[in-house]
JSON list of C-alpha atoms in Angstrom, two decimals:
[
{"chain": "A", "resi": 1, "resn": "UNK", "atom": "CA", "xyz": [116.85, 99.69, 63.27]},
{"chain": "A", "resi": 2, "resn": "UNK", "atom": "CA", "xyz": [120.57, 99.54, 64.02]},
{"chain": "A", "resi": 3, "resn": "UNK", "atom": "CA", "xyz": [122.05, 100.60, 67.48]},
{"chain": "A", "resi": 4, "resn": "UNK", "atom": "CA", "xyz": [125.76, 100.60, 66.94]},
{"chain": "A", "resi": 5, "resn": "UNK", "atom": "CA", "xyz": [126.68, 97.13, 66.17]},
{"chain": "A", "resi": 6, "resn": "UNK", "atom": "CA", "xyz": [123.01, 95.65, 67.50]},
{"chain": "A", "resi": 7, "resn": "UNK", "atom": "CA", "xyz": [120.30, 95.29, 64.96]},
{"chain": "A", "resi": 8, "resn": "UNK", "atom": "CA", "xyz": [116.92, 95.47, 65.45]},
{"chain": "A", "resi": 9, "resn": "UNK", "atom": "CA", "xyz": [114.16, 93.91, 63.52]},
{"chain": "A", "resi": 10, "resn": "UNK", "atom": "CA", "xyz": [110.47, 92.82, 63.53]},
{"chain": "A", "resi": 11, "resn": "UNK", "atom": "CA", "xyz": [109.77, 89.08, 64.54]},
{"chain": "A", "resi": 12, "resn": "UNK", "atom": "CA", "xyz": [107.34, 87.43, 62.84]},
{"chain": "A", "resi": 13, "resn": "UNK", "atom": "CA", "xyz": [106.10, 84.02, 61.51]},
{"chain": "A", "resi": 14, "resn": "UNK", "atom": "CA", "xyz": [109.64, 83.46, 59.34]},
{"chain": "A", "resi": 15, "resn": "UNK", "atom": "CA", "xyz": [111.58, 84.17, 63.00]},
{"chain": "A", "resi": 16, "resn": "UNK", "atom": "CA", "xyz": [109.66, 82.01, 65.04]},
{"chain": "A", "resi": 17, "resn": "UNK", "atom": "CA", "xyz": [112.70, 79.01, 65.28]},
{"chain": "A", "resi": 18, "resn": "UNK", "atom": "CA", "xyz": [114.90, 82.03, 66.32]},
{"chain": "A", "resi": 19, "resn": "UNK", "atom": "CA", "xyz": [112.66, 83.18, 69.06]},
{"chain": "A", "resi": 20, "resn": "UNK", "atom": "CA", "xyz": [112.32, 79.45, 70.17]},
{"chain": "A", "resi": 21, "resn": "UNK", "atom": "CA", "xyz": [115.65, 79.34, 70.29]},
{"chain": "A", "resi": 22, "resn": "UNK", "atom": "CA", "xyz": [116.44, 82.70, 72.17]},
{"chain": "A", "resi": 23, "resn": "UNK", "atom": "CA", "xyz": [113.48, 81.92, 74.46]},
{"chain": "A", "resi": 24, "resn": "UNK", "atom": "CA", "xyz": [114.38, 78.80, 75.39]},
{"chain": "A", "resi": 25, "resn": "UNK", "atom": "CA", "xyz": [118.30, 79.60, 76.16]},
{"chain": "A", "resi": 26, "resn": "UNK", "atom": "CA", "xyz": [116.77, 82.17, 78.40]},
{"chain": "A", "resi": 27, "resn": "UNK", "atom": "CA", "xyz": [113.90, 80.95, 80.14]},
{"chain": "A", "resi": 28, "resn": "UNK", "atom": "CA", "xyz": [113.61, 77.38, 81.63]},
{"chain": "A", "resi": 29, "resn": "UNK", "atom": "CA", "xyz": [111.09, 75.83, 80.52]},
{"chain": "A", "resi": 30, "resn": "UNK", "atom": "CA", "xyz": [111.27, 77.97, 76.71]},
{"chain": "A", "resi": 31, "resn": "UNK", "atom": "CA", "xyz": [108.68, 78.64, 75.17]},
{"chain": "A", "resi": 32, "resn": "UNK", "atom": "CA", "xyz": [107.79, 76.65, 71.52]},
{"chain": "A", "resi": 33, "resn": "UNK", "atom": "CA", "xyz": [107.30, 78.24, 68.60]},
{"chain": "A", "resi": 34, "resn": "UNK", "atom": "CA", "xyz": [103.23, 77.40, 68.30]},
{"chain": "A", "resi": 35, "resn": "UNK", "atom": "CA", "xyz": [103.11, 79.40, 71.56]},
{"chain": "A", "resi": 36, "resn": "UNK", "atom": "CA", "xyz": [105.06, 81.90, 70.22]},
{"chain": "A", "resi": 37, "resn": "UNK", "atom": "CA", "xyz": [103.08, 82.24, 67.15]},
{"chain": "A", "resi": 38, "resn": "UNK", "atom": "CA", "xyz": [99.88, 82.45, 69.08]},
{"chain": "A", "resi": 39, "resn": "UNK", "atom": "CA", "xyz": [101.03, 85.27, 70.92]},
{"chain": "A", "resi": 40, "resn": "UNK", "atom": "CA", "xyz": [102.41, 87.06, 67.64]},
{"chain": "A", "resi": 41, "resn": "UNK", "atom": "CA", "xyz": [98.79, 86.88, 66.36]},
{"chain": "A", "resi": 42, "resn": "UNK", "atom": "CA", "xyz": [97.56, 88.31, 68.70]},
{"chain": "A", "resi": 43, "resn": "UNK", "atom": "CA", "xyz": [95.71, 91.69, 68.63]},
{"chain": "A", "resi": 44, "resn": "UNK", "atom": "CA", "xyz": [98.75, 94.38, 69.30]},
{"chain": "A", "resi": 45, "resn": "UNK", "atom": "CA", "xyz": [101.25, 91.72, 69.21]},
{"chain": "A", "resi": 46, "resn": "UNK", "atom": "CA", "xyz": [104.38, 92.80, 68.93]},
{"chain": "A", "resi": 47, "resn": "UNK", "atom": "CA", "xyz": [108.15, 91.29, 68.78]},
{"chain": "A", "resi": 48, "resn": "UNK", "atom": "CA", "xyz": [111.70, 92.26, 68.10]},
{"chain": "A", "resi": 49, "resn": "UNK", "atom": "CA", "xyz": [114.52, 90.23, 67.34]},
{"chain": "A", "resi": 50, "resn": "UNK", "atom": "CA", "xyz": [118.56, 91.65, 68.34]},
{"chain": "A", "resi": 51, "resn": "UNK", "atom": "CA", "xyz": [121.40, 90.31, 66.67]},
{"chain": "A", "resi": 52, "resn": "UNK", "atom": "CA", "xyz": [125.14, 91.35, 67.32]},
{"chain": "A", "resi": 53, "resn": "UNK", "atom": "CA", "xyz": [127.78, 91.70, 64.88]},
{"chain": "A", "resi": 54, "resn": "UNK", "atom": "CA", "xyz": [131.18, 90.89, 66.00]},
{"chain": "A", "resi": 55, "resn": "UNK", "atom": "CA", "xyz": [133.63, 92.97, 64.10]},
{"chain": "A", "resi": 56, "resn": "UNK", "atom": "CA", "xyz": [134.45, 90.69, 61.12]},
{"chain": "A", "resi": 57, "resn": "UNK", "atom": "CA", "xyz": [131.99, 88.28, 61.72]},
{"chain": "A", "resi": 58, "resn": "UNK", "atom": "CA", "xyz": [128.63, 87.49, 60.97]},
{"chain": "A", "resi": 59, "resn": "UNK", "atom": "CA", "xyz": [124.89, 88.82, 62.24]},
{"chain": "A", "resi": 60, "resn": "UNK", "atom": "CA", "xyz": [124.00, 86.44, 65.13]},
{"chain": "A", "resi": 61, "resn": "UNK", "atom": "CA", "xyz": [121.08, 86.61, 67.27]},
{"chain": "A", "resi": 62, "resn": "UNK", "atom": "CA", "xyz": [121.36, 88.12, 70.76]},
{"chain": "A", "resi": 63, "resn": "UNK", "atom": "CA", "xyz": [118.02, 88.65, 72.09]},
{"chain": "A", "resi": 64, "resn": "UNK", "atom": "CA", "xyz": [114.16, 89.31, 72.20]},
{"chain": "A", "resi": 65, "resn": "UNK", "atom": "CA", "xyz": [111.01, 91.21, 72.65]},
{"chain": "A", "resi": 66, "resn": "UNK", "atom": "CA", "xyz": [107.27, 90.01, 72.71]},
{"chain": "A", "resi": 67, "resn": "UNK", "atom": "CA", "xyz": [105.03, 92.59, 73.72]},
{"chain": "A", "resi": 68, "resn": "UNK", "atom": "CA", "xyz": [101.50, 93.60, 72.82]},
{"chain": "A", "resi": 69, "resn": "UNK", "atom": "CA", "xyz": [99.28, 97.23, 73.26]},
{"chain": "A", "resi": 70, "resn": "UNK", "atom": "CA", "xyz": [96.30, 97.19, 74.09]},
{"chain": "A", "resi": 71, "resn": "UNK", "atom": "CA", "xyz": [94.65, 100.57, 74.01]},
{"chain": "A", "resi": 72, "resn": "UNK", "atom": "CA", "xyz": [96.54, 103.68, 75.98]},
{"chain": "A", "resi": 73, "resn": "UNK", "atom": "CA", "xyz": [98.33, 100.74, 77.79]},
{"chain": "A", "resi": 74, "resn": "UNK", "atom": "CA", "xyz": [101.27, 97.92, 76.51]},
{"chain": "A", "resi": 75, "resn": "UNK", "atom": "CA", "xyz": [103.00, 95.41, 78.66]},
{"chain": "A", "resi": 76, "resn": "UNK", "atom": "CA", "xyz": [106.52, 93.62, 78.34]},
{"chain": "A", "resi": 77, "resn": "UNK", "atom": "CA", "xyz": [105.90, 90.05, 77.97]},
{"chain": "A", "resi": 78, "resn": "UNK", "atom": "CA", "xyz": [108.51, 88.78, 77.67]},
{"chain": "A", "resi": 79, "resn": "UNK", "atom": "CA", "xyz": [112.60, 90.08, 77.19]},
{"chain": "A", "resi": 80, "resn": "UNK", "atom": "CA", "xyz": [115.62, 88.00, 77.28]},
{"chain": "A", "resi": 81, "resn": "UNK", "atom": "CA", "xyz": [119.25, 88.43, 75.93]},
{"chain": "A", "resi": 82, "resn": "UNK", "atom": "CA", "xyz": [121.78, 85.39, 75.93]},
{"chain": "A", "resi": 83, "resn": "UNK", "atom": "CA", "xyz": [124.29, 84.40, 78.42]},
{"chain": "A", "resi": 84, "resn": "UNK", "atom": "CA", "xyz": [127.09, 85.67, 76.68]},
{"chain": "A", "resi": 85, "resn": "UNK", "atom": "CA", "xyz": [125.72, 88.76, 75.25]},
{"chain": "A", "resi": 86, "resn": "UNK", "atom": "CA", "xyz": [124.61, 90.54, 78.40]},
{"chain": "A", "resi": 87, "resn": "UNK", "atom": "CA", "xyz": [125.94, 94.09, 79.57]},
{"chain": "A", "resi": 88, "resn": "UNK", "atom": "CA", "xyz": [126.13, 95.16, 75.86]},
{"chain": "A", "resi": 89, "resn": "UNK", "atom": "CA", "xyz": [123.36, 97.55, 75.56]},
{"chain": "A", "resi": 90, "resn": "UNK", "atom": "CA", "xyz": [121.00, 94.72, 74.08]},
{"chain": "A", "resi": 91, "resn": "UNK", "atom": "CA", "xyz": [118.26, 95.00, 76.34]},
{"chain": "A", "resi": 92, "resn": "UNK", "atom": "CA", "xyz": [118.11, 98.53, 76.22]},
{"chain": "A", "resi": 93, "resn": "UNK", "atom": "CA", "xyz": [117.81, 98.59, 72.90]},
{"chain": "A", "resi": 94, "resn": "UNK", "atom": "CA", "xyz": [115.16, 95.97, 72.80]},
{"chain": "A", "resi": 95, "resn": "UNK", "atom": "CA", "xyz": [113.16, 98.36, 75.41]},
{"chain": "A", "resi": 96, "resn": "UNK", "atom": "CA", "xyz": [114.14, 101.69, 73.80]},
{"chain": "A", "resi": 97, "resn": "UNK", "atom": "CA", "xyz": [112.83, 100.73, 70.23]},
{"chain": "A", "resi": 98, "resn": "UNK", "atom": "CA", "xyz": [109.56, 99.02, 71.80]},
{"chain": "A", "resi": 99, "resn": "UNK", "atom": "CA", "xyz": [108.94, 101.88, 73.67]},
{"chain": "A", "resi": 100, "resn": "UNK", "atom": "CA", "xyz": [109.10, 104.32, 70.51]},
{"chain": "A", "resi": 101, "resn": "UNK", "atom": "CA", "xyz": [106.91, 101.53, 68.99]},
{"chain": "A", "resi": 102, "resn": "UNK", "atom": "CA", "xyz": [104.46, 101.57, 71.56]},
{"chain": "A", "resi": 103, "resn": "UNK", "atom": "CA", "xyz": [104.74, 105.62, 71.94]},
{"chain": "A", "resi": 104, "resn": "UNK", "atom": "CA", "xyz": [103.83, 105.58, 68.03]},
{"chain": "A", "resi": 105, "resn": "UNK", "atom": "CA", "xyz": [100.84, 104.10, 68.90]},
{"chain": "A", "resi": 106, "resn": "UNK", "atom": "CA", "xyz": [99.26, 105.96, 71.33]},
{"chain": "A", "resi": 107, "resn": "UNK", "atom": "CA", "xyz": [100.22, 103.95, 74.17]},
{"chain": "A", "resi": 108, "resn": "UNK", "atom": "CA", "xyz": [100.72, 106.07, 76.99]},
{"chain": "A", "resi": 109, "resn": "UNK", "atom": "CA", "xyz": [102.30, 103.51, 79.84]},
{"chain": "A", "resi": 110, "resn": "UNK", "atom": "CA", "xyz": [103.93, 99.96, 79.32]},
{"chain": "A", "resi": 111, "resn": "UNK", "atom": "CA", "xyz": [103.92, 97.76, 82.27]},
{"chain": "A", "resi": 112, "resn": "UNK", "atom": "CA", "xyz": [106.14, 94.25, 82.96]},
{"chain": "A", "resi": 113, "resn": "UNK", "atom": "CA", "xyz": [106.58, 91.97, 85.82]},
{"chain": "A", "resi": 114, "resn": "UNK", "atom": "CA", "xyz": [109.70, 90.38, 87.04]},
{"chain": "A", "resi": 115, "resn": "UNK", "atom": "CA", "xyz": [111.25, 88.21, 89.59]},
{"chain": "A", "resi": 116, "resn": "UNK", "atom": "CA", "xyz": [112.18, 90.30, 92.82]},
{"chain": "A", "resi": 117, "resn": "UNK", "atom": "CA", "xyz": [115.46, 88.70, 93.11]},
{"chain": "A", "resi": 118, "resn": "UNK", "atom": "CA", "xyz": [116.50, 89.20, 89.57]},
{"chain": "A", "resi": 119, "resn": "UNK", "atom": "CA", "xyz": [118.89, 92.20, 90.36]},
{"chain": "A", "resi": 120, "resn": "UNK", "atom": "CA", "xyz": [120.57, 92.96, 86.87]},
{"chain": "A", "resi": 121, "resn": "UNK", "atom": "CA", "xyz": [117.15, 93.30, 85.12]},
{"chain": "A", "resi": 122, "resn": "UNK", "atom": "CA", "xyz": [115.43, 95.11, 87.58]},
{"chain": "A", "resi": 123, "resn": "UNK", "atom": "CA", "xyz": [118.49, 97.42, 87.03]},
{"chain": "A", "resi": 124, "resn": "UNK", "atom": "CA", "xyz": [117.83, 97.83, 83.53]},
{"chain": "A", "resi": 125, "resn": "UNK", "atom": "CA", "xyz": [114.15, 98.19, 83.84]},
{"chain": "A", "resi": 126, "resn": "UNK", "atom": "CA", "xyz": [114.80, 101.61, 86.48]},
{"chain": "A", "resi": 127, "resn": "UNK", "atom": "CA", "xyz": [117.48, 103.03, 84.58]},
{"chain": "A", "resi": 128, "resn": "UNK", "atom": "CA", "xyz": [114.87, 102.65, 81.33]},
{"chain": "A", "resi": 129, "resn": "UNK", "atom": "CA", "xyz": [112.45, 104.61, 83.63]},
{"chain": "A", "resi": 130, "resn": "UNK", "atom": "CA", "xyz": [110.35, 101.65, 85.12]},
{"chain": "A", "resi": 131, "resn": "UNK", "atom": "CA", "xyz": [109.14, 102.05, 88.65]},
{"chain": "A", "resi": 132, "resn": "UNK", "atom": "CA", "xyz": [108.10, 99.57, 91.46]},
{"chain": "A", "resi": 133, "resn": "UNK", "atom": "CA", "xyz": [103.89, 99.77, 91.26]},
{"chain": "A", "resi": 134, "resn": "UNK", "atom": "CA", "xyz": [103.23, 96.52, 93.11]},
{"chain": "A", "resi": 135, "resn": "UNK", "atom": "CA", "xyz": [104.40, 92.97, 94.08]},
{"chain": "A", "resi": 136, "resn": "UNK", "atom": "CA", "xyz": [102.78, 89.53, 93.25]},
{"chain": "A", "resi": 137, "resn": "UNK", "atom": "CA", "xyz": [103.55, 87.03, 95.74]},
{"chain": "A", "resi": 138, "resn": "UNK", "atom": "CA", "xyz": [105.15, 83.54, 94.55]},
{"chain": "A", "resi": 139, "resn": "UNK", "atom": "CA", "xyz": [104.31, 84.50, 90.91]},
{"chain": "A", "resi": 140, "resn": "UNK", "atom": "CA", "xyz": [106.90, 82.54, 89.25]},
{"chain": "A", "resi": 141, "resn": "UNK", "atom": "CA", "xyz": [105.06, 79.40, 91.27]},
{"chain": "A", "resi": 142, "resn": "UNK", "atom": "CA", "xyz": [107.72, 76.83, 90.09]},
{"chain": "A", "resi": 143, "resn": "UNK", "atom": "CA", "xyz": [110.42, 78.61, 92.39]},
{"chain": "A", "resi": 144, "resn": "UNK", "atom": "CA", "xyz": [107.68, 80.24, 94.73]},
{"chain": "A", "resi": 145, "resn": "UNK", "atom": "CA", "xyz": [109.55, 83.88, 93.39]},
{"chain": "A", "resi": 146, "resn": "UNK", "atom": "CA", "xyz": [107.78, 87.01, 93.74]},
{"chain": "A", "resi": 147, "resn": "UNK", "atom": "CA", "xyz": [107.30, 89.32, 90.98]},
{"chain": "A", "resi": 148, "resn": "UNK", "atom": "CA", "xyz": [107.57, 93.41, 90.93]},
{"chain": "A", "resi": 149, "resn": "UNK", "atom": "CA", "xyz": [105.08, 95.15, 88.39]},
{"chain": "A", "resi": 150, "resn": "UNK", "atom": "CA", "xyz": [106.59, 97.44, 87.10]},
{"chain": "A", "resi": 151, "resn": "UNK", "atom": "CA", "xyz": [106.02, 100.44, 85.02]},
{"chain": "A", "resi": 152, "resn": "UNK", "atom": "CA", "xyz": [106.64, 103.08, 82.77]},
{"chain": "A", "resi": 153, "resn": "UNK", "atom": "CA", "xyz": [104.88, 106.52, 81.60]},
{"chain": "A", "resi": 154, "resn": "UNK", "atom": "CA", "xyz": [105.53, 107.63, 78.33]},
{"chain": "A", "resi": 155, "resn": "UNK", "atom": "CA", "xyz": [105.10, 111.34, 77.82]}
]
């Protein structure tokens, strides 16, 4: 899946270095790739891999999806795009084609949490057409950070 000079592809057990890699540049702590690879097997598992090519230059990873459905219903895991590579229309494109994934599927709402103070994402997630259902109190416990859930309906 190519949107404009991101590409798109399916992560699986030959990507899991790269989404160690992405996850853990990030997140602190990252995850490892055994935890990743436990999550890609499971049931409804799903993941997605952006890379960004530079005119000139070379495919190079940008970003991630892990996500899984489970029935009528699918949830963000977890989403992140590098430092550097932010404000390019990465994580929109990670959402958009996971969404048509998910939509493919049956699933009829996708839900995610995150961190109430994280302005730019919660950004993205309302212009994507995620809405404010709830709040969990210090869920990110290592920072005491509350959490939004948030979700989507797909129609």
């Amino acid at each position: 899946m190519i949107w404009g000079n991101i590409t798109l592809t399916r992560a699986g057990a030959a990507s899991l270095h790269v989404l160690e890699a992405l996850h853990g540049a990030c997140f602190q702590p990252g995850w490892d790739a055994v935890e990743m690879a436990r999550l890609l097997a499971m049931p409804g598992a799903f993941g997605l891999i952006a890379t960004h090519k530079p005119a000139d230059q070379e495919d190079a990873p940008a970003g991630f999806l892990l996500g899984r459905a489970a029935g009528f219903e699918a949830e963000i895991i977890s989403i992140g795009v590098l430092a550097d590579m932010r404000a390019r229309g990465i994580g929109g494109a990670l959402i958009s084609e996971f969404t048509h994934q998910m939509a493919a599927r049956g699933v009829t709402a996708i839900f995610l949490e995150v961190a109430a103070d994280n302005a730019p994402a919660l950004s993205l997630y309302k212009h994507q057409g995620f809405t404010p259902q709830g709040l969990r109190k210090a869920y990110y416990a290592a920072t005491n950070t509350d959490a939004y859930i948030m979700r989507r309906i797909l129609s």
